[in-house]
Amino acid sequence: MDINSVLLIFPKKFVENTLYLAVSVAKSLNTDLKILILEREEEIKRDKIESILNSENIEYDIFIEKNGLKSKATKFIENYHPDLLIIPHEKIDPMVHIFKHPEAEKFVEKFEDVSIIFAIESSREIKKPIIYIDPNQDSVEYVKRAYNVLKKVCGNVEFIYSFHEEFYEYSLSKTHPDAEARSIINELYEEGLRKSKELIAKAVGKEVTLKVIKGDPKKEVPFFAHQNGYDILSVNIENEDKKSFIENSQITIGLFKG
């Protein structure tokens, strides 16, 4: 369950903020930091990267792929088997996003057996985390891993559960009278909340803060996290809507495996 190896990848360009964030994470997890650079300007950037790393007093290795391609990064990751990837995440206009996906998002299509932090380029550190709980998809192992990692990095960790009330309203309104539909929806809400609390209790073993909201999780949870000052949102890497969480988020996303 521990994170023993951290790999920072610059798939397109060097992002200084992400380097500092990766250093902070690696130090918190008491591991060294390996860095893979995939860009043409590696000679200039390497000097700057080494200067920062030396000043931070951290053990590190730098690997350079000239004119680096994503296929080379894939091969490197498969050979190295890191426990955690950190990748700078460029946010683009939602309309542009329909036709173009940032380099970081392409990595999620390749790897499901490694945890990934998509670090928003403007973020230099992680202080306030929140973990999304889906009681119908998430495992104790996922919750435990996300909690243990983020607790080491940040200290206090909070959780969030979102009940998609409109989905049930739409479905039940076709087959049940209004009063009966409302009663079933209330029962489903309470059941989801109970299962979320039980899941957290099994994984964490103590009382924690659980935020409860209503709405489509892949939209409402990223919005809530951004509006309330969280700087990393954790989602299960096996969540079927993980790409939507990434696209809709304005903050750093952590995809943790169970």
PDB file of C-alpha atoms in Angstrom, residues 77-181:
ATOM      1  CA  ILE A  77       6.975   3.434 -17.208  1.00  0.00           C
ATOM      2  CA  GLU A  78       6.371  -0.210 -18.038  1.00  0.00           C
ATOM      3  CA  ASN A  79      10.018  -1.020 -17.322  1.00  0.00           C
ATOM      4  CA  TYR A  80      10.370   1.105 -14.196  1.00  0.00           C
ATOM      5  CA  HIS A  81       6.980   0.310 -12.565  1.00  0.00           C
ATOM      6  CA  PRO A  82       6.648   3.456 -10.407  1.00  0.00           C
ATOM      7  CA  ASP A  83       3.996   3.488  -7.676  1.00  0.00           C
ATOM      8  CA  LEU A  84       3.060   7.091  -8.427  1.00  0.00           C
ATOM      9  CA  LEU A  85       3.224   9.219 -11.571  1.00  0.00           C
ATOM     10  CA  ILE A  86       3.117  13.018 -11.424  1.00  0.00           C
ATOM     11  CA  ILE A  87       2.328  14.848 -14.655  1.00  0.00           C
ATOM     12  CA  PRO A  88       1.749  18.588 -15.213  1.00  0.00           C
ATOM     13  CA  HIS A  89      -1.780  19.182 -16.444  1.00  0.00           C
ATOM     14  CA  GLU A  90      -2.513  22.014 -18.833  1.00  0.00           C
ATOM     15  CA  LYS A  91      -6.061  23.351 -18.634  1.00  0.00           C
ATOM     16  CA  ILE A  92      -7.597  24.472 -21.906  1.00  0.00           C
ATOM     17  CA  ASP A  93     -10.823  26.159 -22.937  1.00  0.00           C
ATOM     18  CA  PRO A  94     -13.795  23.731 -22.640  1.00  0.00           C
ATOM     19  CA  MET A  95     -14.783  24.315 -26.269  1.00  0.00           C
ATOM     20  CA  VAL A  96     -11.242  23.588 -27.454  1.00  0.00           C
ATOM     21  CA  HIS A  97     -11.206  20.523 -25.236  1.00  0.00           C
ATOM     22  CA  ILE A  98     -13.868  18.923 -27.429  1.00  0.00           C
ATOM     23  CA  PHE A  99     -11.341  18.629 -30.255  1.00  0.00           C
ATOM     24  CA  LYS A 100      -8.016  18.576 -28.420  1.00  0.00           C
ATOM     25  CA  HIS A 101      -6.852  16.777 -25.296  1.00  0.00           C
ATOM     26  CA  PRO A 102      -3.779  17.863 -23.307  1.00  0.00           C
ATOM     27  CA  GLU A 103      -0.827  15.475 -23.306  1.00  0.00           C
ATOM     28  CA  ALA A 104      -1.360  14.572 -19.649  1.00  0.00           C
ATOM     29  CA  GLU A 105      -4.860  13.228 -20.260  1.00  0.00           C
ATOM     30  CA  LYS A 106      -3.592  10.760 -22.847  1.00  0.00           C
ATOM     31  CA  PHE A 107      -1.640   8.927 -20.171  1.00  0.00           C
ATOM     32  CA  VAL A 108      -4.776   7.897 -18.312  1.00  0.00           C
ATOM     33  CA  GLU A 109      -5.743   5.737 -21.281  1.00  0.00           C
ATOM     34  CA  LYS A 110      -2.585   3.671 -20.872  1.00  0.00           C
ATOM     35  CA  PHE A 111      -2.180   3.035 -17.159  1.00  0.00           C
ATOM     36  CA  GLU A 112      -4.567   1.683 -14.561  1.00  0.00           C
ATOM     37  CA  ASP A 113      -2.124  -0.159 -12.307  1.00  0.00           C
ATOM     38  CA  VAL A 114      -0.323   2.962 -11.078  1.00  0.00           C
ATOM     39  CA  SER A 115      -1.572   5.996  -9.168  1.00  0.00           C
ATOM     40  CA  ILE A 116      -1.371   9.295 -11.064  1.00  0.00           C
ATOM     41  CA  ILE A 117      -1.382  12.926  -9.964  1.00  0.00           C
ATOM     42  CA  PHE A 118      -2.368  15.356 -12.704  1.00  0.00           C
ATOM     43  CA  ALA A 119      -0.876  18.522 -11.241  1.00  0.00           C
ATOM     44  CA  ILE A 120      -2.527  21.686 -12.500  1.00  0.00           C
ATOM     45  CA  GLU A 121       0.265  23.863 -13.876  1.00  0.00           C
ATOM     46  CA  SER A 122      -0.520  26.784 -11.593  1.00  0.00           C
ATOM     47  CA  SER A 123      -0.214  24.641  -8.446  1.00  0.00           C
ATOM     48  CA  ARG A 124       3.098  24.575  -6.559  1.00  0.00           C
ATOM     49  CA  GLU A 125       1.986  22.487  -3.568  1.00  0.00           C
ATOM     50  CA  ILE A 126      -0.816  20.375  -2.137  1.00  0.00           C
ATOM     51  CA  LYS A 127      -2.297  21.454   1.178  1.00  0.00           C
ATOM     52  CA  LYS A 128      -6.044  20.825   1.166  1.00  0.00           C
ATOM     53  CA  PRO A 129      -7.183  17.436  -0.229  1.00  0.00           C
ATOM     54  CA  ILE A 130     -10.614  15.932  -0.687  1.00  0.00           C
ATOM     55  CA  ILE A 131     -11.406  12.333  -1.644  1.00  0.00           C
ATOM     56  CA  TYR A 132     -14.481  11.523  -3.727  1.00  0.00           C
ATOM     57  CA  ILE A 133     -16.402   8.476  -2.509  1.00  0.00           C
ATOM     58  CA  ASP A 134     -18.595   6.380  -4.796  1.00  0.00           C
ATOM     59  CA  PRO A 135     -20.076   3.662  -2.561  1.00  0.00           C
ATOM     60  CA  ASN A 136     -21.146   1.644  -5.617  1.00  0.00           C
ATOM     61  CA  GLN A 137     -17.717   1.558  -7.297  1.00  0.00           C
ATOM     62  CA  ASP A 138     -15.020   2.193  -4.729  1.00  0.00           C
ATOM     63  CA  SER A 139     -13.144  -0.405  -2.704  1.00  0.00           C
ATOM     64  CA  VAL A 140     -11.686  -0.232   0.777  1.00  0.00           C
ATOM     65  CA  GLU A 141      -8.248  -0.589  -0.819  1.00  0.00           C
ATOM     66  CA  TYR A 142      -8.729   2.523  -2.979  1.00  0.00           C
ATOM     67  CA  VAL A 143      -9.958   4.653  -0.082  1.00  0.00           C
ATOM     68  CA  LYS A 144      -7.150   3.441   2.161  1.00  0.00           C
ATOM     69  CA  ARG A 145      -4.441   4.157  -0.420  1.00  0.00           C
ATOM     70  CA  ALA A 146      -5.755   7.629  -1.309  1.00  0.00           C
ATOM     71  CA  TYR A 147      -6.175   8.523   2.366  1.00  0.00           C
ATOM     72  CA  ASN A 148      -2.758   7.235   3.454  1.00  0.00           C
ATOM     73  CA  VAL A 149      -0.922   9.035   0.641  1.00  0.00           C
ATOM     74  CA  LEU A 150      -2.737  12.341   1.029  1.00  0.00           C
ATOM     75  CA  LYS A 151      -2.493  12.257   4.811  1.00  0.00           C
ATOM     76  CA  LYS A 152       1.294  11.983   4.557  1.00  0.00           C
ATOM     77  CA  VAL A 153       1.428  14.806   2.041  1.00  0.00           C
ATOM     78  CA  CYS A 154      -1.156  17.150   3.546  1.00  0.00           C
ATOM     79  CA  GLY A 155      -2.089  16.090   7.057  1.00  0.00           C
ATOM     80  CA  ASN A 156      -5.844  16.606   7.298  1.00  0.00           C
ATOM     81  CA  VAL A 157      -7.965  14.821   4.666  1.00  0.00           C
ATOM     82  CA  GLU A 158     -11.670  15.288   3.903  1.00  0.00           C
ATOM     83  CA  PHE A 159     -14.152  13.203   1.896  1.00  0.00           C
ATOM     84  CA  ILE A 160     -17.094  14.013  -0.368  1.00  0.00           C
ATOM     85  CA  TYR A 161     -20.163  12.074  -1.505  1.00  0.00           C
ATOM     86  CA  SER A 162     -22.539  13.330  -4.197  1.00  0.00           C
ATOM     87  CA  PHE A 163     -26.039  11.895  -4.667  1.00  0.00           C
ATOM     88  CA  HIS A 164     -27.251  12.170  -8.261  1.00  0.00           C
ATOM     89  CA  GLU A 165     -30.842  12.951  -7.362  1.00  0.00           C
ATOM     90  CA  GLU A 166     -31.937  14.134 -10.822  1.00  0.00           C
ATOM     91  CA  PHE A 167     -30.938  10.795 -12.354  1.00  0.00           C
ATOM     92  CA  TYR A 168     -33.266   8.902 -10.025  1.00  0.00           C
ATOM     93  CA  GLU A 169     -36.027  11.481 -10.358  1.00  0.00           C
ATOM     94  CA  TYR A 170     -36.000  11.093 -14.126  1.00  0.00           C
ATOM     95  CA  SER A 171     -36.013   7.292 -13.989  1.00  0.00           C
ATOM     96  CA  LEU A 172     -38.594   6.833 -11.254  1.00  0.00           C
ATOM     97  CA  SER A 173     -41.007   9.502 -12.514  1.00  0.00           C
ATOM     98  CA  LYS A 174     -41.794   7.245 -15.477  1.00  0.00           C
ATOM     99  CA  THR A 175     -42.803   4.258 -13.384  1.00  0.00           C
ATOM    100  CA  HIS A 176     -43.961   5.543  -9.987  1.00  0.00           C
ATOM    101  CA  PRO A 177     -46.374   8.162  -8.592  1.00  0.00           C
ATOM    102  CA  ASP A 178     -44.652  11.331  -7.335  1.00  0.00           C
ATOM    103  CA  ALA A 179     -45.000  10.550  -3.613  1.00  0.00           C
ATOM    104  CA  GLU A 180     -43.766   6.983  -4.042  1.00  0.00           C
ATOM    105  CA  ALA A 181     -40.874   8.123  -6.250  1.00  0.00           C
TER     106      ALA A 181
END
